[in-house]
Amino acid sequence: MLRRTLTLSLILTITVFLGLAYGQRHCCGGHQGGPSGMMLMECGKKIGLEEAQLDKIKSIHLSSQKQIIKLRADLEIAQLELKELMHSDSPVKSKVNRKIDELSQLKAKIHKNEAGTKIDVMSTLTAEQLERFQEYRMKRMKEARRGHRCCKDRPGCATPCMGMGKMEGTRGGHRWPQQPHGGHGPGLGTE
């Protein structure tokens, strides 16, 4: 009984860590070094993209997102099925291994989809546009490292920036609403 409990705990721990690592990898765009479709949409005019290029990038991105949504749903279902197999009274090693292989194949399909999408997006850019995009991306990365990255250039963004930014009554470049206690910030402090 102790051996079974330890085995179950180990496999569930591995599954959770794989899920967390997978989730962290997908929190931001542009994680494989190529142009992110969404980032290109943000800076398209700045780097000289034509309307036809923007339309093609939108189409590539939309098609990719549809496929990835389906693959992630299949991945979540397979993870639940693995959990179900592991919680059975007597887990069958061969069934568990097959389910783990299925999970690995789904993750590989997601990675291949993302890589293919980046390659397709890159093929829509001229050499000059790609160079401008890389300069734009490097500038944003430097700003992020300095803590000044702000979403102020993104239309409709109301999220306060996380960083030091300008400090006179602001947090990261965004002014917090005036608080009843007369100060700035999210309302923490003495009232």
Short mmCIF file of N, CA and C in Angstrom, two decimals:
data_model
loop_
_atom_site.label_atom_id
_atom_site.label_comp_id
_atom_site.label_asym_id
_atom_site.label_seq_id
_atom_site.Cartn_x
_atom_site.Cartn_y
_atom_site.Cartn_z
N MET A 1 0.83 -1.20 0.00
CA MET A 1 0.00 0.00 0.00
C MET A 1 0.87 1.26 0.00
N LEU A 2 1.92 1.26 0.81
CA LEU A 2 2.82 2.41 0.88
C LEU A 2 3.51 2.62 -0.47
N ARG A 3 3.92 1.51 -1.10
CA ARG A 3 4.59 1.61 -2.40
C ARG A 3 3.65 2.22 -3.44
N ARG A 4 2.41 1.81 -3.44
CA ARG A 4 1.42 2.33 -4.39
C ARG A 4 1.19 3.83 -4.15
N THR A 5 1.09 4.22 -2.90
CA THR A 5 0.88 5.63 -2.57
C THR A 5 2.07 6.47 -3.01
N LEU A 6 3.28 5.97 -2.77
CA LEU A 6 4.48 6.70 -3.19
C LEU A 6 4.55 6.82 -4.72
N THR A 7 4.23 5.74 -5.40
CA THR A 7 4.23 5.77 -6.87
C THR A 7 3.22 6.78 -7.39
N LEU A 8 2.02 6.74 -6.83
CA LEU A 8 0.98 7.70 -7.23
C LEU A 8 1.43 9.13 -6.97
N SER A 9 1.98 9.36 -5.81
CA SER A 9 2.44 10.71 -5.47
C SER A 9 3.52 11.19 -6.43
N LEU A 10 4.46 10.32 -6.74
CA LEU A 10 5.54 10.68 -7.65
C LEU A 10 5.01 11.02 -9.04
N ILE A 11 4.13 10.20 -9.57
CA ILE A 11 3.61 10.45 -10.92
C ILE A 11 2.76 11.71 -10.93
N LEU A 12 1.95 11.93 -9.92
CA LEU A 12 1.14 13.15 -9.87
C LEU A 12 2.02 14.39 -9.75
N THR A 13 3.09 14.29 -8.95
CA THR A 13 4.01 15.42 -8.81
C THR A 13 4.67 15.74 -10.15
N ILE A 14 5.12 14.71 -10.85
CA ILE A 14 5.74 14.93 -12.17
C ILE A 14 4.74 15.57 -13.12
N THR A 15 3.50 15.07 -13.12
CA THR A 15 2.47 15.62 -13.99
C THR A 15 2.21 17.09 -13.68
N VAL A 16 2.14 17.43 -12.39
CA VAL A 16 1.89 18.81 -12.00
C VAL A 16 3.05 19.70 -12.45
N PHE A 17 4.29 19.26 -12.22
CA PHE A 17 5.44 20.07 -12.62
C PHE A 17 5.52 20.23 -14.13
N LEU A 18 5.21 19.17 -14.88
CA LEU A 18 5.19 19.30 -16.34
C LEU A 18 4.13 20.30 -16.77
N GLY A 19 2.98 20.26 -16.12
CA GLY A 19 1.91 21.21 -16.44
C GLY A 19 2.31 22.63 -16.12
N LEU A 20 2.97 22.84 -14.97
CA LEU A 20 3.41 24.18 -14.60
C LEU A 20 4.47 24.69 -15.56
N ALA A 21 5.42 23.83 -15.91
CA ALA A 21 6.47 24.24 -16.83
C ALA A 21 5.87 24.58 -18.19
N TYR A 22 4.91 23.79 -18.62
CA TYR A 22 4.25 24.06 -19.90
C TYR A 22 3.50 25.38 -19.83
N GLY A 23 2.81 25.64 -18.74
CA GLY A 23 2.05 26.88 -18.58
C GLY A 23 2.95 28.10 -18.55
N GLN A 24 4.09 28.02 -17.88
CA GLN A 24 5.02 29.14 -17.83
C GLN A 24 5.58 29.45 -19.21
N ARG A 25 5.80 28.44 -19.98
CA ARG A 25 6.36 28.64 -21.31
C ARG A 25 5.39 29.41 -22.19
N HIS A 26 4.11 29.29 -21.95
CA HIS A 26 3.11 29.88 -22.82
C HIS A 26 2.50 31.15 -22.28
N CYS A 27 3.13 31.77 -21.33
CA CYS A 27 2.52 32.99 -20.79
C CYS A 27 2.80 34.21 -21.65
N CYS A 28 3.81 34.17 -22.49
CA CYS A 28 4.16 35.35 -23.29
C CYS A 28 4.37 34.95 -24.73
N GLY A 29 4.24 35.90 -25.62
CA GLY A 29 4.47 35.65 -27.04
C GLY A 29 5.95 35.75 -27.36
N GLY A 30 6.30 35.23 -28.52
CA GLY A 30 7.67 35.39 -29.00
C GLY A 30 8.69 34.57 -28.25
N HIS A 31 8.32 33.39 -27.72
CA HIS A 31 9.23 32.65 -26.88
C HIS A 31 10.21 31.77 -27.64
N GLN A 32 10.12 31.71 -28.96
CA GLN A 32 11.07 30.90 -29.70
C GLN A 32 12.02 31.74 -30.54
N GLY A 33 12.05 33.03 -30.29
CA GLY A 33 13.02 33.87 -30.96
C GLY A 33 12.53 34.49 -32.26
N GLY A 34 11.49 33.97 -32.85
CA GLY A 34 10.96 34.55 -34.08
C GLY A 34 9.89 35.56 -33.76
N PRO A 35 9.38 36.23 -34.79
CA PRO A 35 8.36 37.23 -34.54
C PRO A 35 7.06 36.62 -34.05
N SER A 36 6.52 37.18 -33.04
CA SER A 36 5.22 36.77 -32.53
C SER A 36 4.16 37.48 -33.36
N GLY A 37 3.13 36.74 -33.77
CA GLY A 37 2.06 37.34 -34.55
C GLY A 37 1.43 38.52 -33.86
N MET A 38 1.18 38.38 -32.55
CA MET A 38 0.53 39.46 -31.81
C MET A 38 1.46 40.67 -31.69
N MET A 39 2.75 40.43 -31.45
CA MET A 39 3.67 41.55 -31.32
C MET A 39 3.80 42.28 -32.66
N LEU A 40 3.79 41.52 -33.75
CA LEU A 40 3.86 42.15 -35.07
C LEU A 40 2.62 42.99 -35.34
N MET A 41 1.47 42.55 -34.83
CA MET A 41 0.25 43.33 -35.02
C MET A 41 0.36 44.66 -34.29
N GLU A 42 1.02 44.65 -33.12
CA GLU A 42 1.20 45.87 -32.34
C GLU A 42 2.09 46.88 -33.04
N CYS A 43 3.15 46.39 -33.65
CA CYS A 43 4.17 47.31 -34.20
C CYS A 43 4.20 47.32 -35.71
N GLY A 44 3.19 46.75 -36.35
CA GLY A 44 3.18 46.60 -37.80
C GLY A 44 3.47 47.86 -38.56
N LYS A 45 2.81 48.95 -38.20
CA LYS A 45 3.01 50.22 -38.92
C LYS A 45 4.41 50.78 -38.66
N LYS A 46 4.91 50.58 -37.43
CA LYS A 46 6.23 51.12 -37.08
C LYS A 46 7.35 50.49 -37.89
N ILE A 47 7.18 49.21 -38.25
CA ILE A 47 8.24 48.54 -39.00
C ILE A 47 7.96 48.52 -40.50
N GLY A 48 6.86 49.15 -40.92
CA GLY A 48 6.59 49.30 -42.34
C GLY A 48 5.83 48.16 -42.99
N LEU A 49 5.00 47.44 -42.21
CA LEU A 49 4.19 46.38 -42.82
C LEU A 49 3.07 46.99 -43.65
N GLU A 50 2.81 46.37 -44.78
CA GLU A 50 1.70 46.80 -45.63
C GLU A 50 0.42 46.12 -45.15
N GLU A 51 -0.71 46.65 -45.58
CA GLU A 51 -2.01 46.12 -45.16
C GLU A 51 -2.15 44.64 -45.54
N ALA A 52 -1.68 44.27 -46.73
CA ALA A 52 -1.77 42.87 -47.18
C ALA A 52 -0.95 41.96 -46.26
N GLN A 53 0.22 42.43 -45.82
CA GLN A 53 1.04 41.64 -44.91
C GLN A 53 0.34 41.47 -43.56
N LEU A 54 -0.24 42.56 -43.05
CA LEU A 54 -0.96 42.48 -41.78
C LEU A 54 -2.12 41.50 -41.88
N ASP A 55 -2.85 41.54 -43.00
CA ASP A 55 -3.97 40.62 -43.19
C ASP A 55 -3.49 39.18 -43.21
N LYS A 56 -2.37 38.93 -43.89
CA LYS A 56 -1.83 37.56 -43.96
C LYS A 56 -1.38 37.09 -42.57
N ILE A 57 -0.73 37.96 -41.82
CA ILE A 57 -0.28 37.60 -40.47
C ILE A 57 -1.49 37.32 -39.57
N LYS A 58 -2.53 38.13 -39.69
CA LYS A 58 -3.76 37.89 -38.92
C LYS A 58 -4.33 36.52 -39.25
N SER A 59 -4.37 36.19 -40.53
CA SER A 59 -4.90 34.91 -40.98
C SER A 59 -4.07 33.74 -40.44
N ILE A 60 -2.75 33.86 -40.53
CA ILE A 60 -1.86 32.82 -40.01
C ILE A 60 -2.08 32.65 -38.51
N HIS A 61 -2.12 33.77 -37.79
CA HIS A 61 -2.29 33.73 -36.34
C HIS A 61 -3.63 33.11 -35.95
N LEU A 62 -4.70 33.50 -36.63
CA LEU A 62 -6.03 32.97 -36.32
C LEU A 62 -6.10 31.47 -36.56
N SER A 63 -5.57 31.03 -37.68
CA SER A 63 -5.56 29.61 -38.00
C SER A 63 -4.77 28.82 -36.95
N SER A 64 -3.62 29.35 -36.58
CA SER A 64 -2.79 28.70 -35.57
C SER A 64 -3.50 28.63 -34.22
N GLN A 65 -4.12 29.73 -33.82
CA GLN A 65 -4.81 29.77 -32.53
C GLN A 65 -5.93 28.75 -32.47
N LYS A 66 -6.68 28.60 -33.57
CA LYS A 66 -7.76 27.60 -33.61
C LYS A 66 -7.21 26.20 -33.38
N GLN A 67 -6.10 25.89 -34.06
CA GLN A 67 -5.49 24.57 -33.91
C GLN A 67 -4.96 24.37 -32.50
N ILE A 68 -4.32 25.39 -31.95
CA ILE A 68 -3.74 25.26 -30.61
C ILE A 68 -4.83 25.11 -29.55
N ILE A 69 -5.94 25.80 -29.71
CA ILE A 69 -7.05 25.66 -28.75
C ILE A 69 -7.52 24.21 -28.72
N LYS A 70 -7.67 23.61 -29.90
CA LYS A 70 -8.10 22.21 -29.97
C LYS A 70 -7.06 21.29 -29.33
N LEU A 71 -5.79 21.52 -29.66
CA LEU A 71 -4.73 20.68 -29.11
C LEU A 71 -4.63 20.80 -27.59
N ARG A 72 -4.77 22.02 -27.07
CA ARG A 72 -4.70 22.21 -25.61
C ARG A 72 -5.89 21.55 -24.92
N ALA A 73 -7.06 21.59 -25.56
CA ALA A 73 -8.22 20.91 -24.99
C ALA A 73 -7.97 19.41 -24.94
N ASP A 74 -7.44 18.85 -26.04
CA ASP A 74 -7.10 17.43 -26.06
C ASP A 74 -6.05 17.10 -25.00
N LEU A 75 -5.09 18.00 -24.81
CA LEU A 75 -4.05 17.81 -23.81
C LEU A 75 -4.65 17.78 -22.40
N GLU A 76 -5.55 18.71 -22.11
CA GLU A 76 -6.19 18.73 -20.78
C GLU A 76 -7.00 17.46 -20.54
N ILE A 77 -7.71 17.01 -21.57
CA ILE A 77 -8.50 15.77 -21.43
C ILE A 77 -7.57 14.60 -21.16
N ALA A 78 -6.47 14.51 -21.90
CA ALA A 78 -5.51 13.42 -21.70
C ALA A 78 -4.90 13.48 -20.30
N GLN A 79 -4.66 14.69 -19.78
CA GLN A 79 -4.13 14.82 -18.42
C GLN A 79 -5.14 14.31 -17.39
N LEU A 80 -6.41 14.63 -17.61
CA LEU A 80 -7.45 14.12 -16.70
C LEU A 80 -7.54 12.60 -16.78
N GLU A 81 -7.42 12.06 -17.98
CA GLU A 81 -7.47 10.61 -18.14
C GLU A 81 -6.29 9.94 -17.45
N LEU A 82 -5.12 10.56 -17.52
CA LEU A 82 -3.96 10.02 -16.81
C LEU A 82 -4.20 10.04 -15.31
N LYS A 83 -4.75 11.13 -14.83
CA LYS A 83 -5.05 11.23 -13.41
C LYS A 83 -6.04 10.14 -13.00
N GLU A 84 -7.04 9.91 -13.85
CA GLU A 84 -8.03 8.86 -13.57
C GLU A 84 -7.37 7.49 -13.52
N LEU A 85 -6.48 7.22 -14.47
CA LEU A 85 -5.76 5.95 -14.48
C LEU A 85 -4.94 5.78 -13.20
N MET A 86 -4.30 6.85 -12.77
CA MET A 86 -3.44 6.77 -11.59
C MET A 86 -4.24 6.63 -10.30
N HIS A 87 -5.46 7.12 -10.29
CA HIS A 87 -6.28 7.03 -9.09
C HIS A 87 -7.06 5.72 -9.00
N SER A 88 -6.95 4.88 -10.01
CA SER A 88 -7.66 3.60 -9.94
C SER A 88 -7.02 2.73 -8.86
N ASP A 89 -7.76 1.73 -8.43
CA ASP A 89 -7.27 0.87 -7.34
C ASP A 89 -5.99 0.12 -7.72
N SER A 90 -5.90 -0.27 -8.98
CA SER A 90 -4.68 -0.95 -9.41
C SER A 90 -4.28 -0.42 -10.80
N PRO A 91 -3.48 0.65 -10.80
CA PRO A 91 -3.07 1.24 -12.08
C PRO A 91 -2.27 0.24 -12.93
N VAL A 92 -2.56 0.22 -14.21
CA VAL A 92 -1.87 -0.67 -15.13
C VAL A 92 -0.75 0.14 -15.80
N LYS A 93 0.46 -0.32 -15.59
CA LYS A 93 1.64 0.42 -16.05
C LYS A 93 1.60 0.68 -17.55
N SER A 94 1.21 -0.30 -18.34
CA SER A 94 1.20 -0.13 -19.80
C SER A 94 0.19 0.94 -20.23
N LYS A 95 -0.97 1.00 -19.58
CA LYS A 95 -1.97 2.02 -19.91
C LYS A 95 -1.48 3.42 -19.52
N VAL A 96 -0.84 3.50 -18.36
CA VAL A 96 -0.29 4.78 -17.90
C VAL A 96 0.79 5.25 -18.87
N ASN A 97 1.67 4.34 -19.29
CA ASN A 97 2.73 4.71 -20.23
C ASN A 97 2.17 5.16 -21.57
N ARG A 98 1.12 4.48 -22.05
CA ARG A 98 0.49 4.90 -23.31
C ARG A 98 -0.09 6.31 -23.19
N LYS A 99 -0.71 6.59 -22.05
CA LYS A 99 -1.31 7.92 -21.84
C LYS A 99 -0.21 8.98 -21.76
N ILE A 100 0.90 8.66 -21.12
CA ILE A 100 2.03 9.60 -21.05
C ILE A 100 2.58 9.85 -22.45
N ASP A 101 2.67 8.79 -23.27
CA ASP A 101 3.11 8.96 -24.65
C ASP A 101 2.15 9.86 -25.43
N GLU A 102 0.85 9.69 -25.19
CA GLU A 102 -0.15 10.53 -25.85
C GLU A 102 0.04 12.00 -25.45
N LEU A 103 0.29 12.23 -24.16
CA LEU A 103 0.54 13.60 -23.68
C LEU A 103 1.77 14.19 -24.38
N SER A 104 2.81 13.40 -24.49
CA SER A 104 4.04 13.88 -25.14
C SER A 104 3.79 14.22 -26.61
N GLN A 105 3.01 13.40 -27.29
CA GLN A 105 2.70 13.66 -28.70
C GLN A 105 1.88 14.94 -28.85
N LEU A 106 0.92 15.16 -27.96
CA LEU A 106 0.12 16.39 -28.03
C LEU A 106 0.98 17.62 -27.79
N LYS A 107 1.89 17.54 -26.82
CA LYS A 107 2.78 18.67 -26.55
C LYS A 107 3.69 18.94 -27.75
N ALA A 108 4.17 17.86 -28.38
CA ALA A 108 5.02 18.02 -29.57
C ALA A 108 4.24 18.69 -30.70
N LYS A 109 2.97 18.32 -30.87
CA LYS A 109 2.15 18.95 -31.91
C LYS A 109 1.98 20.44 -31.65
N ILE A 110 1.80 20.80 -30.39
CA ILE A 110 1.65 22.22 -30.03
C ILE A 110 2.95 22.97 -30.35
N HIS A 111 4.08 22.41 -29.96
CA HIS A 111 5.38 23.06 -30.23
C HIS A 111 5.63 23.19 -31.73
N LYS A 112 5.30 22.14 -32.48
CA LYS A 112 5.48 22.18 -33.93
C LYS A 112 4.57 23.23 -34.56
N ASN A 113 3.35 23.33 -34.06
CA ASN A 113 2.41 24.34 -34.57
C ASN A 113 2.97 25.74 -34.35
N GLU A 114 3.48 25.97 -33.14
CA GLU A 114 4.03 27.30 -32.81
C GLU A 114 5.25 27.62 -33.68
N ALA A 115 6.12 26.63 -33.84
CA ALA A 115 7.32 26.86 -34.67
C ALA A 115 6.92 27.11 -36.12
N GLY A 116 5.99 26.33 -36.63
CA GLY A 116 5.52 26.52 -38.00
C GLY A 116 4.88 27.88 -38.21
N THR A 117 4.12 28.31 -37.21
CA THR A 117 3.47 29.63 -37.28
C THR A 117 4.52 30.73 -37.36
N LYS A 118 5.54 30.64 -36.52
CA LYS A 118 6.59 31.66 -36.53
C LYS A 118 7.33 31.69 -37.87
N ILE A 119 7.58 30.51 -38.42
CA ILE A 119 8.24 30.44 -39.73
C ILE A 119 7.36 31.06 -40.81
N ASP A 120 6.06 30.74 -40.76
CA ASP A 120 5.12 31.31 -41.74
C ASP A 120 5.05 32.83 -41.61
N VAL A 121 5.02 33.33 -40.37
CA VAL A 121 4.96 34.77 -40.15
C VAL A 121 6.24 35.43 -40.65
N MET A 122 7.39 34.82 -40.34
CA MET A 122 8.67 35.39 -40.78
C MET A 122 8.76 35.46 -42.30
N SER A 123 8.15 34.49 -42.97
CA SER A 123 8.23 34.47 -44.44
C SER A 123 7.43 35.60 -45.07
N THR A 124 6.55 36.25 -44.31
CA THR A 124 5.78 37.38 -44.86
C THR A 124 6.58 38.68 -44.80
N LEU A 125 7.67 38.70 -44.03
CA LEU A 125 8.45 39.93 -43.85
C LEU A 125 9.60 40.02 -44.84
N THR A 126 9.92 41.24 -45.23
CA THR A 126 11.13 41.46 -46.01
C THR A 126 12.31 41.47 -45.03
N ALA A 127 13.51 41.41 -45.56
CA ALA A 127 14.71 41.43 -44.70
C ALA A 127 14.76 42.72 -43.88
N GLU A 128 14.40 43.84 -44.50
CA GLU A 128 14.41 45.13 -43.81
C GLU A 128 13.37 45.16 -42.68
N GLN A 129 12.19 44.63 -42.95
CA GLN A 129 11.13 44.61 -41.93
C GLN A 129 11.53 43.71 -40.77
N LEU A 130 12.14 42.58 -41.08
CA LEU A 130 12.59 41.67 -40.03
C LEU A 130 13.63 42.35 -39.16
N GLU A 131 14.55 43.08 -39.78
CA GLU A 131 15.57 43.81 -39.02
C GLU A 131 14.92 44.86 -38.11
N ARG A 132 13.95 45.61 -38.65
CA ARG A 132 13.25 46.62 -37.84
C ARG A 132 12.50 45.98 -36.69
N PHE A 133 11.88 44.82 -36.97
CA PHE A 133 11.14 44.13 -35.92
C PHE A 133 12.08 43.69 -34.80
N GLN A 134 13.24 43.15 -35.18
CA GLN A 134 14.19 42.70 -34.17
C GLN A 134 14.68 43.87 -33.32
N GLU A 135 14.88 45.03 -33.94
CA GLU A 135 15.27 46.23 -33.18
C GLU A 135 14.15 46.62 -32.21
N TYR A 136 12.92 46.59 -32.69
CA TYR A 136 11.75 46.93 -31.86
C TYR A 136 11.66 45.98 -30.66
N ARG A 137 11.83 44.68 -30.93
CA ARG A 137 11.74 43.67 -29.87
C ARG A 137 12.86 43.85 -28.85
N MET A 138 14.08 44.14 -29.32
CA MET A 138 15.20 44.35 -28.40
C MET A 138 14.95 45.57 -27.51
N LYS A 139 14.41 46.63 -28.10
CA LYS A 139 14.09 47.83 -27.33
C LYS A 139 13.09 47.49 -26.23
N ARG A 140 12.06 46.73 -26.56
CA ARG A 140 11.05 46.35 -25.56
C ARG A 140 11.64 45.46 -24.47
N MET A 141 12.55 44.58 -24.86
CA MET A 141 13.18 43.71 -23.87
C MET A 141 14.04 44.53 -22.90
N LYS A 142 14.77 45.53 -23.43
CA LYS A 142 15.58 46.39 -22.56
C LYS A 142 14.70 47.17 -21.60
N GLU A 143 13.58 47.68 -22.11
CA GLU A 143 12.65 48.42 -21.25
C GLU A 143 12.10 47.51 -20.15
N ALA A 144 11.81 46.28 -20.51
CA ALA A 144 11.27 45.34 -19.52
C ALA A 144 12.29 45.05 -18.44
N ARG A 145 13.56 44.91 -18.83
CA ARG A 145 14.60 44.64 -17.83
C ARG A 145 14.82 45.81 -16.90
N ARG A 146 14.63 47.02 -17.41
CA ARG A 146 14.79 48.20 -16.57
C ARG A 146 13.56 48.44 -15.70
N GLY A 147 12.50 47.69 -15.93
CA GLY A 147 11.29 47.87 -15.13
C GLY A 147 10.41 48.99 -15.63
N HIS A 148 10.68 49.49 -16.84
CA HIS A 148 9.90 50.60 -17.38
C HIS A 148 8.92 50.13 -18.44
N ARG A 149 8.84 48.85 -18.67
CA ARG A 149 7.95 48.37 -19.73
C ARG A 149 6.52 48.70 -19.36
N CYS A 150 5.89 49.32 -20.24
CA CYS A 150 4.54 49.77 -19.98
C CYS A 150 3.67 49.44 -21.18
N CYS A 151 2.45 49.21 -20.92
CA CYS A 151 1.53 48.89 -22.00
C CYS A 151 0.86 50.14 -22.54
N LYS A 152 1.45 51.30 -22.29
CA LYS A 152 0.81 52.55 -22.71
C LYS A 152 0.65 52.64 -24.22
N ASP A 153 1.50 51.91 -24.98
CA ASP A 153 1.35 51.98 -26.42
C ASP A 153 0.36 50.94 -26.95
N ARG A 154 -0.24 50.17 -26.05
CA ARG A 154 -1.26 49.22 -26.46
C ARG A 154 -2.63 49.86 -26.27
N PRO A 155 -3.41 49.94 -27.33
CA PRO A 155 -4.71 50.58 -27.21
C PRO A 155 -5.62 49.85 -26.23
N GLY A 156 -6.30 50.59 -25.39
CA GLY A 156 -7.29 50.03 -24.47
C GLY A 156 -6.72 49.37 -23.24
N CYS A 157 -5.42 49.44 -23.03
CA CYS A 157 -4.82 48.79 -21.87
C CYS A 157 -4.98 49.67 -20.65
N ALA A 158 -5.54 49.10 -19.60
CA ALA A 158 -5.72 49.86 -18.37
C ALA A 158 -4.96 49.23 -17.22
N THR A 159 -4.08 48.26 -17.53
CA THR A 159 -3.34 47.57 -16.50
C THR A 159 -2.20 48.42 -15.99
N PRO A 160 -2.09 48.60 -14.66
CA PRO A 160 -0.95 49.35 -14.12
C PRO A 160 0.35 48.62 -14.44
N CYS A 161 1.36 49.37 -14.76
CA CYS A 161 2.66 48.78 -15.08
C CYS A 161 3.34 48.32 -13.80
N MET A 162 4.10 47.27 -13.93
CA MET A 162 4.88 46.77 -12.80
C MET A 162 6.32 47.20 -13.01
N GLY A 163 6.77 48.09 -12.28
CA GLY A 163 8.14 48.57 -12.44
C GLY A 163 8.27 49.86 -11.68
N MET A 164 9.45 50.40 -11.63
CA MET A 164 9.66 51.60 -10.84
C MET A 164 9.17 52.83 -11.59
N GLY A 165 9.46 52.92 -12.89
CA GLY A 165 8.94 54.03 -13.68
C GLY A 165 9.12 55.37 -13.01
N LYS A 166 8.20 56.29 -13.24
CA LYS A 166 8.22 57.61 -12.61
C LYS A 166 7.64 57.47 -11.21
N MET A 167 8.30 58.00 -10.24
CA MET A 167 7.89 57.73 -8.87
C MET A 167 7.05 58.83 -8.23
N GLU A 168 6.94 60.00 -8.84
CA GLU A 168 6.19 61.07 -8.19
C GLU A 168 4.69 60.79 -8.28
N GLY A 169 4.17 60.04 -7.32
CA GLY A 169 2.73 59.78 -7.27
C GLY A 169 2.24 58.78 -8.29
N THR A 170 3.16 58.05 -8.89
CA THR A 170 2.74 57.05 -9.88
C THR A 170 3.40 55.73 -9.56
N ARG A 171 2.89 54.71 -10.18
CA ARG A 171 3.50 53.39 -10.09
C ARG A 171 3.76 52.92 -11.51
N GLY A 172 5.02 52.89 -11.91
CA GLY A 172 5.38 52.39 -13.22
C GLY A 172 4.83 53.21 -14.37
N GLY A 173 4.60 54.49 -14.17
CA GLY A 173 4.15 55.33 -15.26
C GLY A 173 2.64 55.53 -15.29
N HIS A 174 1.88 54.74 -14.53
CA HIS A 174 0.43 54.91 -14.48
C HIS A 174 0.04 55.55 -13.16
N ARG A 175 -0.83 56.49 -13.19
CA ARG A 175 -1.29 57.13 -11.96
C ARG A 175 -2.43 56.31 -11.38
N TRP A 176 -2.31 55.95 -10.12
CA TRP A 176 -3.39 55.26 -9.44
C TRP A 176 -4.50 56.26 -9.15
N PRO A 177 -5.73 55.80 -9.05
CA PRO A 177 -6.82 56.72 -8.70
C PRO A 177 -6.57 57.33 -7.32
N GLN A 178 -7.04 58.55 -7.14
CA GLN A 178 -6.89 59.22 -5.85
C GLN A 178 -7.62 58.41 -4.77
N GLN A 179 -6.96 58.17 -3.67
CA GLN A 179 -7.56 57.39 -2.59
C GLN A 179 -8.15 58.32 -1.54
N PRO A 180 -9.12 57.81 -0.75
CA PRO A 180 -9.75 58.65 0.26
C PRO A 180 -8.77 59.22 1.28
N HIS A 181 -7.66 58.53 1.52
CA HIS A 181 -6.70 58.99 2.52
C HIS A 181 -5.78 60.06 1.95
N GLY A 182 -5.99 60.46 0.69
CA GLY A 182 -5.22 61.55 0.10
C GLY A 182 -3.96 61.10 -0.60
N GLY A 183 -3.61 59.84 -0.51
CA GLY A 183 -2.39 59.36 -1.15
C GLY A 183 -2.68 58.69 -2.47
N HIS A 184 -1.64 58.13 -3.03
CA HIS A 184 -1.78 57.40 -4.28
C HIS A 184 -1.52 55.95 -3.99
N GLY A 185 -1.93 55.11 -4.86
CA GLY A 185 -1.67 53.69 -4.72
C GLY A 185 -2.97 52.94 -4.60
N PRO A 186 -2.89 51.65 -4.37
CA PRO A 186 -4.08 50.83 -4.38
C PRO A 186 -4.92 50.94 -3.11
N GLY A 187 -4.71 51.92 -2.29
CA GLY A 187 -5.54 52.10 -1.10
C GLY A 187 -4.96 51.47 0.14
N LEU A 188 -3.71 51.08 0.08
CA LEU A 188 -3.07 50.48 1.24
C LEU A 188 -2.50 51.59 2.11
N GLY A 189 -2.52 51.41 3.34
CA GLY A 189 -1.96 52.44 4.24
C GLY A 189 -2.99 52.81 5.29
N THR A 190 -2.70 53.84 6.02
CA THR A 190 -3.60 54.24 7.08
C THR A 190 -4.72 55.08 6.52
N GLU A 191 -5.93 54.76 6.93
CA GLU A 191 -7.09 55.52 6.46
C GLU A 191 -7.80 56.11 7.64
#
